[in-house]
Coordinates of C-alpha atoms (C1' of nucleotides) and ligand atoms in Angstrom, one line a residue:
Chain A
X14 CA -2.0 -11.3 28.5
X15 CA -2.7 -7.8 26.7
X16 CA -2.2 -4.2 28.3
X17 CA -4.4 -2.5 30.5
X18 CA -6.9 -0.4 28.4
X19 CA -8.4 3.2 29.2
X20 CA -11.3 5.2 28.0
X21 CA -9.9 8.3 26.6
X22 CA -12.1 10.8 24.4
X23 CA -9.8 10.0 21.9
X24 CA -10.8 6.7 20.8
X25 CA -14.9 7.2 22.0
X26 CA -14.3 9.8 19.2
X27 CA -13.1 7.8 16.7
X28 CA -15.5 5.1 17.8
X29 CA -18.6 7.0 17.7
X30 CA -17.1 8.4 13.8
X31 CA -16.8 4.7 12.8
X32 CA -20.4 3.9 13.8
X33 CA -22.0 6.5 12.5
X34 CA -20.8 6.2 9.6
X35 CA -22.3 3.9 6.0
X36 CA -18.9 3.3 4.3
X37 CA -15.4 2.8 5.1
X38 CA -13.7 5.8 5.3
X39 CA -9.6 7.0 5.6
X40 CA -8.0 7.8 8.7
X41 CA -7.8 11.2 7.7
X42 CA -11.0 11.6 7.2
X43 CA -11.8 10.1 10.7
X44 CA -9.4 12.6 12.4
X45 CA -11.7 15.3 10.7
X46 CA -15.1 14.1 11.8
X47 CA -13.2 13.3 15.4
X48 CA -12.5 16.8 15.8
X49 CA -15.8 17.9 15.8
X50 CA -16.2 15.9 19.0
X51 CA -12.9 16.4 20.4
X52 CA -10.9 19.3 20.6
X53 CA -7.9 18.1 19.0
X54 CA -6.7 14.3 18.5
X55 CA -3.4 13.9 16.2
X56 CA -3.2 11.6 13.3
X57 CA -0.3 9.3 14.9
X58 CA -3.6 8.7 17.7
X59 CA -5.6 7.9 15.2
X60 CA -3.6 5.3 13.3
X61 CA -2.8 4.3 16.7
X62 CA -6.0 3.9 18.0
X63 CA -7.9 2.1 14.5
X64 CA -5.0 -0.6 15.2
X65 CA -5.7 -0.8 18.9
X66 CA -9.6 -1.8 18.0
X67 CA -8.5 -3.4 15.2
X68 CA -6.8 -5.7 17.8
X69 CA -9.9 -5.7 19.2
X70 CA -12.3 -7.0 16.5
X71 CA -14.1 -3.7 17.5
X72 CA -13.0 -2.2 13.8
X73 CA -12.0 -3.6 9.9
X74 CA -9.7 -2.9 7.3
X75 CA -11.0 -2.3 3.9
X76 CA -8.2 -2.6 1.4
X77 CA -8.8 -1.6 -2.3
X78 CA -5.7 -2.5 -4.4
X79 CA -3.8 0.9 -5.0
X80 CA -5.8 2.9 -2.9
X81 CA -4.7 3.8 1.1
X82 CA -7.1 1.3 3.2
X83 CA -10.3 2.6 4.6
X84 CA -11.8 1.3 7.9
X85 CA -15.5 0.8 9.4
X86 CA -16.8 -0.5 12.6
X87 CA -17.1 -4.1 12.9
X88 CA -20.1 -4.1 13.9
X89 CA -21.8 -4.3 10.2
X90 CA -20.8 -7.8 10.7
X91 CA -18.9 -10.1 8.0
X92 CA -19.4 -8.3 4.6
X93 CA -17.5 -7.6 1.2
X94 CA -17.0 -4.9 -1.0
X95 CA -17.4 -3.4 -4.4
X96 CA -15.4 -0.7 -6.3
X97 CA -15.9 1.4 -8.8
X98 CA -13.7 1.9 -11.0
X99 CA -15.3 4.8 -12.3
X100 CA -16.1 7.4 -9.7
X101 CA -14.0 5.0 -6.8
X102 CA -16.9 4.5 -4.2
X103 CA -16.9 1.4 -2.2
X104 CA -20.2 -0.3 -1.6
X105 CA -21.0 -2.8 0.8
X106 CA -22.2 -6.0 -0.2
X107 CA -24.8 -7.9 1.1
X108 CA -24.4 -11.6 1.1
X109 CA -21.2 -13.9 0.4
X110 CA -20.3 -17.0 -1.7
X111 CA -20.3 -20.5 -0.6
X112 CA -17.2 -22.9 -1.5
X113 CA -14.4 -20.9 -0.8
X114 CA -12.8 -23.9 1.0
X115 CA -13.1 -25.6 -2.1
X116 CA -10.6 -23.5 -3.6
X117 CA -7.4 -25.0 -1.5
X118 CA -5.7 -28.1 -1.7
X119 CA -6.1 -30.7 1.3
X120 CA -3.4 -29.3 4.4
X121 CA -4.6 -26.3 4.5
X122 CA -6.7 -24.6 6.6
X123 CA -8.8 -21.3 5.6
X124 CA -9.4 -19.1 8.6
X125 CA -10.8 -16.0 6.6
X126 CA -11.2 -14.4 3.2
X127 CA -12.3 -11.2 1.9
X128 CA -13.7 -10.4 -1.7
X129 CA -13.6 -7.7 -3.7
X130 CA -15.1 -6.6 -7.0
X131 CA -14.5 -4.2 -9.5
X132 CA -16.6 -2.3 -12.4
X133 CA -19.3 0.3 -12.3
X134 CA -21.6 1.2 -10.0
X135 CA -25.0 1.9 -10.8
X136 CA -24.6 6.0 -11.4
X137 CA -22.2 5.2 -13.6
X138 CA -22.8 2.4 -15.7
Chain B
X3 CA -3.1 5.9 -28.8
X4 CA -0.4 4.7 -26.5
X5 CA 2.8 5.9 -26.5
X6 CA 5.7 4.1 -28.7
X7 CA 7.2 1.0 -26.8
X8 CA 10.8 0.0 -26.9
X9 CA 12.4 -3.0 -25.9
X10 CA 15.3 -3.1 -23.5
X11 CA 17.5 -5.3 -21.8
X12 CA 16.2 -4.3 -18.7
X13 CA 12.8 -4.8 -19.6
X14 CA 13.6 -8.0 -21.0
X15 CA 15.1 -9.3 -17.9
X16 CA 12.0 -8.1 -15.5
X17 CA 10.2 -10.2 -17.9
X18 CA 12.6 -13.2 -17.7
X19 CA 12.6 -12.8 -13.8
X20 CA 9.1 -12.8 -13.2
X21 CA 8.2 -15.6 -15.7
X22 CA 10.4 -18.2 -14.3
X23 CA 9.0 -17.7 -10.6
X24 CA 6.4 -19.6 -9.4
X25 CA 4.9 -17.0 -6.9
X26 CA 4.8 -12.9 -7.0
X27 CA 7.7 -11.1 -5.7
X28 CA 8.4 -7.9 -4.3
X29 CA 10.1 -4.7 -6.4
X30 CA 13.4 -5.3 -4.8
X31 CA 13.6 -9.2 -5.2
X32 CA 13.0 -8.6 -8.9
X33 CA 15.5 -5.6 -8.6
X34 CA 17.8 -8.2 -7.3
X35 CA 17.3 -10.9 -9.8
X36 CA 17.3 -8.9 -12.9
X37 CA 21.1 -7.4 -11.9
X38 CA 22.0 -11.4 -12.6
X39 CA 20.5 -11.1 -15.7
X40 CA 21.5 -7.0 -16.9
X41 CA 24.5 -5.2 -15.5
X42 CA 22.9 -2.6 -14.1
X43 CA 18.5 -1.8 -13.1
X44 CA 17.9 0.9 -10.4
X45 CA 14.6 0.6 -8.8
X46 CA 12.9 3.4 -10.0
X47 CA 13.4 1.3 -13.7
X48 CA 12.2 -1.7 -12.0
X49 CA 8.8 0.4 -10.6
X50 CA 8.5 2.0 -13.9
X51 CA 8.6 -1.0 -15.8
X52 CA 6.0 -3.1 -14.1
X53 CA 3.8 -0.3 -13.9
X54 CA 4.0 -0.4 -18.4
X55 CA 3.7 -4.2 -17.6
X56 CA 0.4 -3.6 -16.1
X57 CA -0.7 -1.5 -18.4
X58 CA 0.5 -4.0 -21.2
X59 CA -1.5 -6.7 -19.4
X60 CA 2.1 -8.9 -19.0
X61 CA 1.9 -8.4 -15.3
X62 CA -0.7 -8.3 -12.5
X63 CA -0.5 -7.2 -8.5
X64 CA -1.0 -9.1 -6.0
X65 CA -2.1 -7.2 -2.9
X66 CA -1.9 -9.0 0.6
X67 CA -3.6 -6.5 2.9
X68 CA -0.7 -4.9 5.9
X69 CA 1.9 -5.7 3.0
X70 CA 3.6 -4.6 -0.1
X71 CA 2.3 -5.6 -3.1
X72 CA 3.9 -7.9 -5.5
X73 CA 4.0 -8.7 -9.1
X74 CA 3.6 -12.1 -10.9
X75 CA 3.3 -12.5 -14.9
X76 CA -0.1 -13.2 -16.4
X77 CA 0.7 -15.8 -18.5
X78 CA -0.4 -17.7 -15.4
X79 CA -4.0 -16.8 -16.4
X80 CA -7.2 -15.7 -14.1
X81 CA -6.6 -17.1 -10.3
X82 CA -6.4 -16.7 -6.8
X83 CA -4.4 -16.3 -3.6
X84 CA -3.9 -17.8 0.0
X85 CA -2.0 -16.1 2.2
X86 CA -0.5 -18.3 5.6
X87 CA -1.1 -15.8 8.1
X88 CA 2.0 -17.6 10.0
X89 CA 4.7 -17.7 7.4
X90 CA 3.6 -15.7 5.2
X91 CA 3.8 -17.0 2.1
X92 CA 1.3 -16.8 -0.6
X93 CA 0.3 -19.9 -2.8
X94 CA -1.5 -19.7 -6.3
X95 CA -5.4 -21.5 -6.3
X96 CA -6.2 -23.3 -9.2
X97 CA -10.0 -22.5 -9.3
X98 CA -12.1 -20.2 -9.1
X99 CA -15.7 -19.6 -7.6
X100 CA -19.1 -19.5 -9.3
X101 CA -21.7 -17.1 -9.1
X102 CA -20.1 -13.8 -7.8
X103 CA -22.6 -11.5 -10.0
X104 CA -25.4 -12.6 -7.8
X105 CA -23.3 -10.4 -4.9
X106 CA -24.3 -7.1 -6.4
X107 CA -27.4 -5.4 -6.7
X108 CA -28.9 -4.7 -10.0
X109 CA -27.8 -1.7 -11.9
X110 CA -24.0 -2.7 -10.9
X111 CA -21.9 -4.3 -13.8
X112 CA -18.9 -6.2 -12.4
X113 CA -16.0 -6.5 -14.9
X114 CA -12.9 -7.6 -12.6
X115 CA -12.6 -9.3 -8.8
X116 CA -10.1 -10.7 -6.5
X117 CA -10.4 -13.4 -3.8
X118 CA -7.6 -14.0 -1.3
X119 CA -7.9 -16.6 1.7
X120 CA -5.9 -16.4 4.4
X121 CA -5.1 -19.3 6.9
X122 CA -2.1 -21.8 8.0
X123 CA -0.6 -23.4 4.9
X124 CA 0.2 -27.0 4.7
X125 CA 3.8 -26.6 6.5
X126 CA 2.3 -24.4 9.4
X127 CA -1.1 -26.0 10.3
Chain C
dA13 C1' 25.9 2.3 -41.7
dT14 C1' 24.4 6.8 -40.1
dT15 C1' 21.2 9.9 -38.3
dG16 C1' 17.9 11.9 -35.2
dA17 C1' 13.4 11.9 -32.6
dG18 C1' 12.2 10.6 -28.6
dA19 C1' 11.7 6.5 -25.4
dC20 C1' 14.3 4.9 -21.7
dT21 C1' 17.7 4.9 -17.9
dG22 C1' 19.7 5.7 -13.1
dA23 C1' 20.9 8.7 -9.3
dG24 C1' 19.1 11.5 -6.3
dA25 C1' 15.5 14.7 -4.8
dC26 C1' 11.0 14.5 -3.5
dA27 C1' 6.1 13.2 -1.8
dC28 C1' 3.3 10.7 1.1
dA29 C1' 1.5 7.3 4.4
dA30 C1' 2.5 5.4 8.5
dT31 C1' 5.5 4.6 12.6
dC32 C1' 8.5 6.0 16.4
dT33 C1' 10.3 9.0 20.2
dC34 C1' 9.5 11.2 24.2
dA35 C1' 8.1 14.8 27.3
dA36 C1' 3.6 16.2 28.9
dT37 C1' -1.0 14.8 30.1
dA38 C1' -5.1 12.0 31.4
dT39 C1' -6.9 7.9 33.5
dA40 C1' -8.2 4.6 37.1
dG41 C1' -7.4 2.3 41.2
dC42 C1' -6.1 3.4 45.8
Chain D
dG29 C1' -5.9 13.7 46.3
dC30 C1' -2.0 10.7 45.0
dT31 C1' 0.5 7.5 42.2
dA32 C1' 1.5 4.3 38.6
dT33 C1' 1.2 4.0 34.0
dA34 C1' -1.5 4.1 29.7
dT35 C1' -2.2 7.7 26.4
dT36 C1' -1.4 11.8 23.8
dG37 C1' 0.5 15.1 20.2
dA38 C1' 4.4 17.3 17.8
dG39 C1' 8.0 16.3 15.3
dA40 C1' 11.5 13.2 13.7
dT41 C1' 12.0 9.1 11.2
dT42 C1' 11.1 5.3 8.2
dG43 C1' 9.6 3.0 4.0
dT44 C1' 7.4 2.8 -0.4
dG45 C1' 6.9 4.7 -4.5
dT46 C1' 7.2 8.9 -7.8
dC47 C1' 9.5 12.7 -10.2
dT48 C1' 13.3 15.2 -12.5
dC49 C1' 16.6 15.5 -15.7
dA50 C1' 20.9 14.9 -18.1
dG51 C1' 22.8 11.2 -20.4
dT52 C1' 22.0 6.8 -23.2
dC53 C1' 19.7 3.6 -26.1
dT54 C1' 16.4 2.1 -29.7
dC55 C1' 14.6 1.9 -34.2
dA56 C1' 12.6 3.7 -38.4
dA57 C1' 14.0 6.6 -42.0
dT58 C1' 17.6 7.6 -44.9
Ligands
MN212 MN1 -18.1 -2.2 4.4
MN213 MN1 -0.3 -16.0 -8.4
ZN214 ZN1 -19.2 4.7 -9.8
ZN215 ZN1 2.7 -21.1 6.4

DNA sequence: ATTGAGACTGAGACACAATCTCAATATAGC
DNA sequence: GCTATATTGAGATTGTGTCTCAGTCTCAAT
């Protein structure tokens, strides 16, 4: 069974950061926009917290090769992701690709997947 | 212009190392294989080295989100990953999927993407 | 074969993201 | 309010990767 939970500012901070919010963003950048709301909130609670609702499907992790991963609220529902290699924003993508399950020999079960491509965004192309 | 290139023993042996494998390893399992091959690599050789590899196009990343990433020779050509979420060990996928330009909206040109599955593999399911 | 410019090396210092430690604090059930 | 304990924040610590720099190696020119 999993630990007792509480409701601390804290993590309705970081929570109401997340939703508000249209792209993934660094946990830096969360502890910023959390301090307008809170008086003060240290970066080890942040990381600890974004792994806490990670836990609980409540928050994702975007990971761009060679970048530090960003995170968003789970809430935008299953998505992917596209990065420019340009000017480095991450957009989120609408829809998905069918046959991934294809792609893997008999034996072995897919659970999830995540996508991620790469070139130049409109404003830059 | 890029700069001049020289070859070295222990570029050589990264090269030897990671063409020989059969699935991407980590900078200090190729640190460790190489010192059968040379008498002496220190790791920051070993980092420097596949970063020129890279930029050669002899060696791609392969980034498992929560972990390090790892470095397999391109000579294997364009594929994919699966990741067993128990075990953790990543297999190569033969194919590829169709259709991923339709993901974007217009306006974006995508040169480059990755797809990486994650499940049980054969041995854990 | 010798030379020399400069690419390359390895050890250790350094930078950075992320985790851990722990005393102080906040939360929730009573 | 009181208590048990989950949570916090500052600082120490870890882990991954980069930087520095004196010494070495490579290779084209001689
Ligand atoms: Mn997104
Ligand atoms: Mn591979
Ligand atoms: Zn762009
Ligand atoms: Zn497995």
């Amino acid at each position: 069974m999993s630990i007792e939970r509480r409701t601390t500012k804290q993590k309705e901070a970081i929570k109401a950061v997340l939703s508000h919010q249209d792209g993934p963003l660094l946990p830096d950048e969360i502890q910023a926009l959390a301090l307008k709301i809170v008086p003060s909130i240290g970066i080890a609670t942040v990381y600890r917290t974004l792994k806490i609702l990670q836990d609980d499907n409540l928050v994702c992790s975007v990971e761009i090769p060679g970048q530090a991963p960003r995170y968003e609220s789970s809430d935008r529902g299953h998505h992917h992701h596209f990065h420019c290699q340009k000017c480095h924003s991450v957009f989120d993508l609408e829809k998905c690709v069918e046959g991934l399950k294809n792609l893997v020999p008999s034996g072995f079960r897919v659970i999830d997947h995540e996508i991620t491509l790469h070139g130049l965004c409109k404003a830059c192309d």
